mmCIF file of C-alpha atoms (C1' of nucleotides) in Angstrom:
data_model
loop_
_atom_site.group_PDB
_atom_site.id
_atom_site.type_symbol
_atom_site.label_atom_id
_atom_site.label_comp_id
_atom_site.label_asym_id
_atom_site.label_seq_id
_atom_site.Cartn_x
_atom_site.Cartn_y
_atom_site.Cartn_z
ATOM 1 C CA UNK A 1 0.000 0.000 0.000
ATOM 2 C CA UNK A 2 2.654 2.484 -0.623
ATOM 3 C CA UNK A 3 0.851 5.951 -0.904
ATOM 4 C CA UNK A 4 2.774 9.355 -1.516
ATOM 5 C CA UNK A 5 4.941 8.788 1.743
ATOM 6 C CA UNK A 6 6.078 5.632 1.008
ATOM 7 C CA UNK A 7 6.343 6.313 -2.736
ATOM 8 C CA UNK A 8 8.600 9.698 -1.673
ATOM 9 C CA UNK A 9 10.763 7.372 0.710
ATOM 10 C CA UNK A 10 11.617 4.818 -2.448
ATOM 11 C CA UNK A 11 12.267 8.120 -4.523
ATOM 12 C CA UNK A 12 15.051 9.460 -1.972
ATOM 13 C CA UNK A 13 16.416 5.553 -1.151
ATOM 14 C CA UNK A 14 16.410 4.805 -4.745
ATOM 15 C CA UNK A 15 17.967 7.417 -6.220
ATOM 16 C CA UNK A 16 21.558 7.333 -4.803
ATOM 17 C CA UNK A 17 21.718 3.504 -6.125
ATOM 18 C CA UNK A 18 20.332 4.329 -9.901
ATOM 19 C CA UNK A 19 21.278 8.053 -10.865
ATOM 20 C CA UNK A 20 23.732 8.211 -13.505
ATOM 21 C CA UNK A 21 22.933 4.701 -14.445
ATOM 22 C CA UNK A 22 23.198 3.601 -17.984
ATOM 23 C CA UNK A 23 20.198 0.907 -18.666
ATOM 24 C CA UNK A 24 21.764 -1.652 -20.732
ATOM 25 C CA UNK A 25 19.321 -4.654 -20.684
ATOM 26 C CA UNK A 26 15.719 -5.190 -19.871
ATOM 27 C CA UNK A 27 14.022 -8.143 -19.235
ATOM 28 C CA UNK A 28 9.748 -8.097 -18.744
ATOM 29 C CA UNK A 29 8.918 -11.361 -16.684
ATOM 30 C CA UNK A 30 5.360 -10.331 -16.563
ATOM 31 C CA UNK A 31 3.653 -8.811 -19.558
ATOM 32 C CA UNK A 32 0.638 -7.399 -17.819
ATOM 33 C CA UNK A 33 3.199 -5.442 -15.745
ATOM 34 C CA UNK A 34 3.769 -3.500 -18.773
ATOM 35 C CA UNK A 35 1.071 -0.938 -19.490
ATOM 36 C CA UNK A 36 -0.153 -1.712 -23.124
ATOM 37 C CA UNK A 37 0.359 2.000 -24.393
ATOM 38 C CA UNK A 38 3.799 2.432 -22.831
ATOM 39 C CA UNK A 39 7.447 1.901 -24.484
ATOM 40 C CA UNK A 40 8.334 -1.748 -24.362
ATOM 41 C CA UNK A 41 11.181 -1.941 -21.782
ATOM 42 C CA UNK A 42 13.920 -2.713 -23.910
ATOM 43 C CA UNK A 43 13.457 0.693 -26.384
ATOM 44 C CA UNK A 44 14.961 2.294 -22.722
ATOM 45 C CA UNK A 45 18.184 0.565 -23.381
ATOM 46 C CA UNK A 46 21.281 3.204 -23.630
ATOM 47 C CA UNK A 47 19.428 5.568 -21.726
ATOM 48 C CA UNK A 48 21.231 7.322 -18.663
ATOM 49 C CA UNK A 49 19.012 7.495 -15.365
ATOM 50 C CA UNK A 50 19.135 11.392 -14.643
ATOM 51 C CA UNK A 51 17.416 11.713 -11.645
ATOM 52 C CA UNK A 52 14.199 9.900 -9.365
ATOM 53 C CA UNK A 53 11.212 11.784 -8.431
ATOM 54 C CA UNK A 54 7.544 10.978 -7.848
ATOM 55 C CA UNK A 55 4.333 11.972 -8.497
ATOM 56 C CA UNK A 56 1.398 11.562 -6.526
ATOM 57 C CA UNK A 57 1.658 7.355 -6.197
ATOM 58 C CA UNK A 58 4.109 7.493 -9.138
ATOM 59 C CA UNK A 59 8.199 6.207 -8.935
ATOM 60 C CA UNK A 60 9.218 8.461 -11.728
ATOM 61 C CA UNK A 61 12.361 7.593 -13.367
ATOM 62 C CA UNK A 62 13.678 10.634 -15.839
ATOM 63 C CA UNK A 63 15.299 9.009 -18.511
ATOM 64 C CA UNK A 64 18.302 10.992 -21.140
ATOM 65 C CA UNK A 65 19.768 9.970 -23.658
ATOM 66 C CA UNK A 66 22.761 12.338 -25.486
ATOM 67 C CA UNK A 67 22.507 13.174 -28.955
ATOM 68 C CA UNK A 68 24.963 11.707 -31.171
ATOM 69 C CA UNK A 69 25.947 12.598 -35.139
ATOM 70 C CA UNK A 70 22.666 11.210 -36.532
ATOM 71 C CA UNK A 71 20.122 10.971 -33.295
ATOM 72 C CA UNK A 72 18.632 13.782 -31.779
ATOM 73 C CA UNK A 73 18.655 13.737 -27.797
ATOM 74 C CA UNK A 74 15.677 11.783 -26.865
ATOM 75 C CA UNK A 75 14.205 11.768 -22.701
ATOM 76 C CA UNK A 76 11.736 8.968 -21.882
ATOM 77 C CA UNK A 77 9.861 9.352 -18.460
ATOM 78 C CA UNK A 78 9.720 5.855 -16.951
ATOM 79 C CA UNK A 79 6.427 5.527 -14.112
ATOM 80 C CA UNK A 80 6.391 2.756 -11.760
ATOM 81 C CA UNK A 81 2.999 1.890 -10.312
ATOM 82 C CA UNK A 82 3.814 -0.014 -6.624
ATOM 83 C CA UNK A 83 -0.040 -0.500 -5.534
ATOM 84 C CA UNK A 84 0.130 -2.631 -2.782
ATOM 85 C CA UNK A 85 3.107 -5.097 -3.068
ATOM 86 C CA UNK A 86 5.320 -3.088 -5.037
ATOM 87 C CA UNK A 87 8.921 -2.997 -4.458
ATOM 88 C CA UNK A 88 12.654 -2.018 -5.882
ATOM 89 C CA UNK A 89 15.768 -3.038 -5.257
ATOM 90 C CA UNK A 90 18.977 -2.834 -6.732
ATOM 91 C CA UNK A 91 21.067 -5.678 -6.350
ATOM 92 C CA UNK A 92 24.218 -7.632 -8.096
ATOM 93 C CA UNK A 93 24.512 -8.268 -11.457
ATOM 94 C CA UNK A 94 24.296 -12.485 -10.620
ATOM 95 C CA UNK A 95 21.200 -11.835 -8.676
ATOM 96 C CA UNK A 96 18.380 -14.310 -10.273
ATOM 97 C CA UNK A 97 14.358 -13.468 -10.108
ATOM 98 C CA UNK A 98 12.395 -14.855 -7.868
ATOM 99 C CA UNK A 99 8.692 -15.727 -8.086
ATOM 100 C CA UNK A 100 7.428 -12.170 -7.829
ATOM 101 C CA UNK A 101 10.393 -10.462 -9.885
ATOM 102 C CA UNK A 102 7.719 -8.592 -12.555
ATOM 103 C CA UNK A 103 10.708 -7.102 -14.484
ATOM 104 C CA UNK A 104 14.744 -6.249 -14.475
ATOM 105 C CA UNK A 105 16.514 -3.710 -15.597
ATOM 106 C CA UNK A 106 20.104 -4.265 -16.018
ATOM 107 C CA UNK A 107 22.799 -1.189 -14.871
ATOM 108 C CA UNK A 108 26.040 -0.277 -15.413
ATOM 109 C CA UNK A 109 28.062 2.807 -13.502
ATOM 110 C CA UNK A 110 31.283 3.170 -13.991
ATOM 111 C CA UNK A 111 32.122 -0.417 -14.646
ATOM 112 C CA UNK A 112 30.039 -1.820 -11.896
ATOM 113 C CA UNK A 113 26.997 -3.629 -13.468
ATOM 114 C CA UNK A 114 24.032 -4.131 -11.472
ATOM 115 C CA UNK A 115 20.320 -4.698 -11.940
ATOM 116 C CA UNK A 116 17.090 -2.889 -10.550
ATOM 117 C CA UNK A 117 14.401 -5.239 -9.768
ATOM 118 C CA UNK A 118 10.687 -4.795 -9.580
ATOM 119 C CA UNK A 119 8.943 -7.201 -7.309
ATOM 120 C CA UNK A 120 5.425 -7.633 -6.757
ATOM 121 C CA UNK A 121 3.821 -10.200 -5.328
ATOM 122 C CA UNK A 122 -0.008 -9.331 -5.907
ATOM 123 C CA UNK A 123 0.989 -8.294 -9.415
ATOM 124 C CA UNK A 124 -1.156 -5.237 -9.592
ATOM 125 C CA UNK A 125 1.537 -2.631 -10.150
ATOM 126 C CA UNK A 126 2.118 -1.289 -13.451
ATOM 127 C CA UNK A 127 4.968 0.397 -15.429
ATOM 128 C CA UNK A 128 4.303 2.833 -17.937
ATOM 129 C CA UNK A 129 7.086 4.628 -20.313
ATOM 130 C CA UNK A 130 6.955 7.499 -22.647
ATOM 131 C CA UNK A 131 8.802 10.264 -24.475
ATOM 132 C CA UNK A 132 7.123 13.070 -21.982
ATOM 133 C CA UNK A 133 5.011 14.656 -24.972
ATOM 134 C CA UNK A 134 3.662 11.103 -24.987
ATOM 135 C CA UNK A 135 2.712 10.647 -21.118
ATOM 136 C CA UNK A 136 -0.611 12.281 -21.972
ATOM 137 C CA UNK A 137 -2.050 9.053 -23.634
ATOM 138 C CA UNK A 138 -1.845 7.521 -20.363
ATOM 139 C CA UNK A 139 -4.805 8.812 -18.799
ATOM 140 C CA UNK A 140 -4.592 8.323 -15.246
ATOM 141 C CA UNK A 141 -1.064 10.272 -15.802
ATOM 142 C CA UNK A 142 -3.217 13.044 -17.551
ATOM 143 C CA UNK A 143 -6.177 12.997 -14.939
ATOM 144 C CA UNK A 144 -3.773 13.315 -12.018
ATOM 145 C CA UNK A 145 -4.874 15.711 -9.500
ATOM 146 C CA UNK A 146 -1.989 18.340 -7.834
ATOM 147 C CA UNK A 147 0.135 17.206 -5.437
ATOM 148 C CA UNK A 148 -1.032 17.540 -1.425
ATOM 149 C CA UNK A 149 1.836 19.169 -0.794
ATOM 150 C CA UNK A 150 1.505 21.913 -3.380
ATOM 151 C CA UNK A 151 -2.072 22.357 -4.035
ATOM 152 C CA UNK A 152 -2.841 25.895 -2.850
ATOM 153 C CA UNK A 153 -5.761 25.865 0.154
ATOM 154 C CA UNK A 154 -8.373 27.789 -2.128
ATOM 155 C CA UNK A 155 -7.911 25.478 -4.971
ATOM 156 C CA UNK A 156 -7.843 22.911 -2.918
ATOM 157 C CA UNK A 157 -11.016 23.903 -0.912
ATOM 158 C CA UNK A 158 -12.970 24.437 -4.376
ATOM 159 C CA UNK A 159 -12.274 20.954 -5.924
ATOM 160 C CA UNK A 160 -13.112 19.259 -3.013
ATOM 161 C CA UNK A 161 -16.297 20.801 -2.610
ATOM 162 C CA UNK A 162 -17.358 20.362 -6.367
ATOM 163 C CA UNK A 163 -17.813 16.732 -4.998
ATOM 164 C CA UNK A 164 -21.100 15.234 -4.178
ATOM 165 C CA UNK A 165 -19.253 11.907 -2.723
ATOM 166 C CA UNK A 166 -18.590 10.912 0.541
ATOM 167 C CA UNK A 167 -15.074 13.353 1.901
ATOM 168 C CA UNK A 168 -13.219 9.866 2.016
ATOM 169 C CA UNK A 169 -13.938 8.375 -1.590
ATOM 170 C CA UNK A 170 -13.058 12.545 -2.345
ATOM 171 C CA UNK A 171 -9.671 11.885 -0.805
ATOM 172 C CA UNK A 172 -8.856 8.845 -2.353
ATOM 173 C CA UNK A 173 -9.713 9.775 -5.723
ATOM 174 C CA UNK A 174 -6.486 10.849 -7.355
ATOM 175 C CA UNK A 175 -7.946 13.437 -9.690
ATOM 176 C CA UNK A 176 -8.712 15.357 -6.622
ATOM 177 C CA UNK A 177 -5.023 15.389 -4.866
ATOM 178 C CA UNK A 178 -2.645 12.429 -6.285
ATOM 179 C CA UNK A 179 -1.410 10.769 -3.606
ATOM 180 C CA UNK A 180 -3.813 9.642 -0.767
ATOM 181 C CA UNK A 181 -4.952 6.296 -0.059
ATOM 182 C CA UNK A 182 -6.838 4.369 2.015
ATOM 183 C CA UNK A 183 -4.400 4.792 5.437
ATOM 184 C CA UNK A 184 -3.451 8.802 5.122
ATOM 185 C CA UNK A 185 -6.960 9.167 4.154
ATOM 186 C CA UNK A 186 -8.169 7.814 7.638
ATOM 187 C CA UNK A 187 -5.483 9.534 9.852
ATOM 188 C CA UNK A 188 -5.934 13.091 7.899
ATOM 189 C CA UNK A 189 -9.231 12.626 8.567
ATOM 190 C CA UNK A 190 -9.166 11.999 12.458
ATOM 191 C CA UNK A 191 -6.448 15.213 12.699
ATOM 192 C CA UNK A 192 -9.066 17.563 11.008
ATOM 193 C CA UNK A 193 -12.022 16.481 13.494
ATOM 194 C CA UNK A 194 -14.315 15.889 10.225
ATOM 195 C CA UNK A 195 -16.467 12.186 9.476
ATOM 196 C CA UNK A 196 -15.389 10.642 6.706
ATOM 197 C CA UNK A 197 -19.224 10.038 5.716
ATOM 198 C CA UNK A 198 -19.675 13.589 5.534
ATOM 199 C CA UNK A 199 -20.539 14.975 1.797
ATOM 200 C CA UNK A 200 -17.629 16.463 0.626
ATOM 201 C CA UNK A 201 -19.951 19.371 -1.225
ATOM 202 C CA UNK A 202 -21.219 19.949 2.439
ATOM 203 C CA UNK A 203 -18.107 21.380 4.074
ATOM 204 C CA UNK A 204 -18.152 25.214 4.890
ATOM 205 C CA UNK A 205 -14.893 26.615 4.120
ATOM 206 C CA UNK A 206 -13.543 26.375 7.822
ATOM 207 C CA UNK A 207 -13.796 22.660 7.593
ATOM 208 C CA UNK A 208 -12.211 22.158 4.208
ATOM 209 C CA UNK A 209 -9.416 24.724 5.721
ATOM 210 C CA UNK A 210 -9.133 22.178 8.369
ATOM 211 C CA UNK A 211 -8.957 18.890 5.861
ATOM 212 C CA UNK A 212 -6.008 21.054 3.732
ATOM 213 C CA UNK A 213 -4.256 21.767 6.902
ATOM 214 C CA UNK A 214 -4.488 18.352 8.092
ATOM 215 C CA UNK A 215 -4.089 16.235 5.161
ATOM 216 C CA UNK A 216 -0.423 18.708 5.000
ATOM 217 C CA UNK A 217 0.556 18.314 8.648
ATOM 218 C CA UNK A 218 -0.037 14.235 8.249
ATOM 219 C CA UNK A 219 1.695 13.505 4.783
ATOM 220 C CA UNK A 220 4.477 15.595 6.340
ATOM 221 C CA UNK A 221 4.781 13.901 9.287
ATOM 222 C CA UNK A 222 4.814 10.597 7.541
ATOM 223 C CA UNK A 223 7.655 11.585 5.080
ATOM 224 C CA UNK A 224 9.975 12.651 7.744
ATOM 225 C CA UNK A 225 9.130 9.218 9.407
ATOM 226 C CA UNK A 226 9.837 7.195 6.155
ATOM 227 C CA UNK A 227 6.096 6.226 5.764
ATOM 228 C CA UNK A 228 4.433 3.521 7.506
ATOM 229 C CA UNK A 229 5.051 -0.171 6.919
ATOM 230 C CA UNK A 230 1.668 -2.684 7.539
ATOM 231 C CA UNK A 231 2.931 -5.537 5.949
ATOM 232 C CA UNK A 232 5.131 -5.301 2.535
ATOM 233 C CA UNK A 233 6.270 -1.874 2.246
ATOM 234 C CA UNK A 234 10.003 -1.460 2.200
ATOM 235 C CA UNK A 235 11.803 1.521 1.216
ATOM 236 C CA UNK A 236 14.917 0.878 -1.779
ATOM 237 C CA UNK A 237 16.837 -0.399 0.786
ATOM 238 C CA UNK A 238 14.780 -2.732 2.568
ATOM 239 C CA UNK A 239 14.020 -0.985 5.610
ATOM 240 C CA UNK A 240 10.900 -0.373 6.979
ATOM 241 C CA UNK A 241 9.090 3.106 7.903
ATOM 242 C CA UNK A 242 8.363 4.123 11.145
ATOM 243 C CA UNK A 243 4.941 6.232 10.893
ATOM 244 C CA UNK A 244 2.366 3.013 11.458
ATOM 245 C CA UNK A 245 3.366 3.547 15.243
ATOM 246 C CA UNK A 246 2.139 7.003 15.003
ATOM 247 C CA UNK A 247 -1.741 5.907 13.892
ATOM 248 C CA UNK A 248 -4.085 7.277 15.708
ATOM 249 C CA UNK A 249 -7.115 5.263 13.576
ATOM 250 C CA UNK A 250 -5.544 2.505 10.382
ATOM 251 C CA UNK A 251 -6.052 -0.419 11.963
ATOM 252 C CA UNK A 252 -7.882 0.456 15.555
ATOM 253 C CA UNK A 253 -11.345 -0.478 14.771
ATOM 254 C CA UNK A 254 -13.407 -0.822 18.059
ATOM 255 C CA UNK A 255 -10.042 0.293 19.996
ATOM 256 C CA UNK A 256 -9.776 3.670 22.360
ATOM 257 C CA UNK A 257 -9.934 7.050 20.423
ATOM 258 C CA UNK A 258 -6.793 8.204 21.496
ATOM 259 C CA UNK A 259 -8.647 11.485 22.371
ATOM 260 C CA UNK A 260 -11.626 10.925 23.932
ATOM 261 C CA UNK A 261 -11.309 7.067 24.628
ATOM 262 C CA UNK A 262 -14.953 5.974 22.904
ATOM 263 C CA UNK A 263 -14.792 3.059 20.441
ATOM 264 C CA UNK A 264 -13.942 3.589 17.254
ATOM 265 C CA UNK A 265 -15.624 2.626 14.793
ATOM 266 C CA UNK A 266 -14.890 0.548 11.782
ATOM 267 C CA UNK A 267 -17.136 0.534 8.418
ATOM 268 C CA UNK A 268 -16.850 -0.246 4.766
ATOM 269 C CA UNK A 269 -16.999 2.919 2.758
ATOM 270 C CA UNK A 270 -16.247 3.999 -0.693
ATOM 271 C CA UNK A 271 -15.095 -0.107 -0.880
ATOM 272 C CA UNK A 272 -12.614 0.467 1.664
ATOM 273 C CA UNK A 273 -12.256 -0.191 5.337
ATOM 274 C CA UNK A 274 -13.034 2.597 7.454
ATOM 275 C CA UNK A 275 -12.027 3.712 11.106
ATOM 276 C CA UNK A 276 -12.839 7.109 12.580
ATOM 277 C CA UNK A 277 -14.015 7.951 16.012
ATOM 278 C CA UNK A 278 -17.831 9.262 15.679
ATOM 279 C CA UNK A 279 -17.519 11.612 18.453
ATOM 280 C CA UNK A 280 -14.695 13.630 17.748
ATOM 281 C CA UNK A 281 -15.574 13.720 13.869
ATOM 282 C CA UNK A 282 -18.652 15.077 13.275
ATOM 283 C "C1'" DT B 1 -21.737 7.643 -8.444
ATOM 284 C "C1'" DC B 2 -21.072 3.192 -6.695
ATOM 285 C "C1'" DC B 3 -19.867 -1.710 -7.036
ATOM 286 C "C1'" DT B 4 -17.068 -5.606 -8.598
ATOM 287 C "C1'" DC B 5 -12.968 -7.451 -10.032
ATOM 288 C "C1'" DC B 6 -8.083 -8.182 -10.388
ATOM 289 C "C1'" DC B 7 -4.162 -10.805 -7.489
ATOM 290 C "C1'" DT B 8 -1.731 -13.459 -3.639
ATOM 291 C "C1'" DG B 9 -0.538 -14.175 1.027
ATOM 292 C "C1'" DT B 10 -2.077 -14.143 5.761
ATOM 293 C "C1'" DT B 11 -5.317 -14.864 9.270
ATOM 294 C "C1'" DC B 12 -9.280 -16.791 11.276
ATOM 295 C "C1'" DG C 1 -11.740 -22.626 2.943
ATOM 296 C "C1'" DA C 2 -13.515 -18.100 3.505
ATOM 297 C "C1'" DA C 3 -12.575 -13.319 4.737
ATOM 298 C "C1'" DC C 4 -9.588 -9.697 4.224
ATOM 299 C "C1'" DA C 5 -6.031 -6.425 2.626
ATOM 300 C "C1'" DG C 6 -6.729 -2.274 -1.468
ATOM 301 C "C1'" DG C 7 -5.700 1.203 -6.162
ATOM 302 C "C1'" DG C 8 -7.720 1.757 -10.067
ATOM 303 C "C1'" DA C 9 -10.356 0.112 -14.371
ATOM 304 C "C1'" DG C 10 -14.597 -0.677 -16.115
ATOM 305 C "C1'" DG C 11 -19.369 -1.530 -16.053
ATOM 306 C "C1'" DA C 12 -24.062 -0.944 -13.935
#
DNA sequence: TCCTCCCTGTTC
DNA sequence: GAACAGGGAGGA
């Protein structure tokens, strides 16, 4: 379930391992990996890895490649798609895929050779790659919403309340914000004091002040703590993140509101679990 | 706008 | 052996 902290983690861990990296093989174990529109893996062969960055749920490789006599310089965005089981690693050039290995990438920096791995063992993540003019046929790429981070509170405050859905199937659709899922969803939530059940259309602008304050202060928080590992998540090194021991609701159904002490309560909305504290979020 | 499905491992 | 975890596509 790595959402934009986890996502941002992998960026930073990733990128002193790959940048400046020459691709020089590519090998697709799993061809529904591979979006259908995108690049197939080994046109990204001779490009240099220029630098790792992210957007909303997005690993976003930025691909060069240098002119030469007859070829014009040519820059291919690569997008990796974690969803819930998602993971990279970079690892020796002997190392061998495993059942989950969804595609390799072979490296070489300076005479070391090494390969970046994708691993996923529920198989829904996704890897799309384009020249950047070309990103635009993707269209969850072209639907994103801003980034939480840098969406400005009166923007913010008038998307949301274009809505008519329930604030937490708001927040976890990505054309809204990119980023959010089902865990920083709940916890944002909880911090701003507001149900999740509540219309989103229905918030005065004090309230949707609060969610944009909220939804800031928690993403935040989560970054600097690496983002939280549940079960799979592990940043490009393999270590964990540390902000799961800061939740106040993911995972507390029927446990002590940390603020008031009632039960919280745990429902299925928007087809995802649910926990919020019905007395301090009205 | 909401529901089901995809996929696999873990837990009950 | 069923329920559950869940992001996003696609259909009702």
């Amino acid at each position: 379930m790595p959402e934009l902290p986890e996502v941002e983690t992998v960026a930073r861990t990733l990128a002193p391992h790959v940048t400046g990296s020459v691709i020089t093989g590519a090998l697709l174990m799993r061809p529904s990996t591979l979006h259908p529109l995108s690049l197939p893996p080994e046109k990204l062969c001779g490009h240099i890895i220029g630098s790792v960055g992210r957007r909303g749920k997005l690993l976003l490789l930025h691909l060069e490649k240098k002119g030469s006599f007859a070829l014009p310089e040519s820059n291919v965005i690569l997008a990796v798609h974690l969803r819930m089981t998602g993971r990279l690693s970079v690892l020796p050039a002997d190392a061998l895929p495993e059942k989950h290995t969804r595609c390799i990438f072979q490296l070489s920096h300076g005479g070391t050779e090494r390969k970046l791995f994708f691993d996923d063992i529920r198989a829904f993540g996704q890897i799309f790659a384009a020249v950047p003019e070309n990103m635009a046929r993707w269209d969850f790429w072209r639907t994103l919403g801003p980034e939480p981070l840098e969406v400005e509170k009166l923007d913010f405050c008038r998307r949301l309340r274009k809505r008519g859905t329930s604030l937490k199937a708001a927040l976890l659709d990505q054309k809204l914000v990119a980023g959010i899922g089902n865990i920083y969803a709940d916890e944002l939530l909880f911090m701003a004091g507001i149900s999740p059940l509540r219309r989103a259309s229905a918030l005065d602008v004090e309230e949707c002040g609060r969610v944009w304050r909220a939804m800031r202060a928690i993403l935040r928080k989560a970054i600097a703590q690496c983002g939280s590992s549940i079960r799979d998540y592990r940043d490009a090194n393999g270590h964990a993140g540390a902000f799961q021991n800061s939740f106040a609701v993911y995972g507390r159904g029927q446990k002590a509101c940390v603020r008031c002490g009632n039960s919280l309560e745990k429902i299925r909305l928007a087809g995802r679990s649910t926990v919020y504290c019905p007395v301090c979020q009205k």
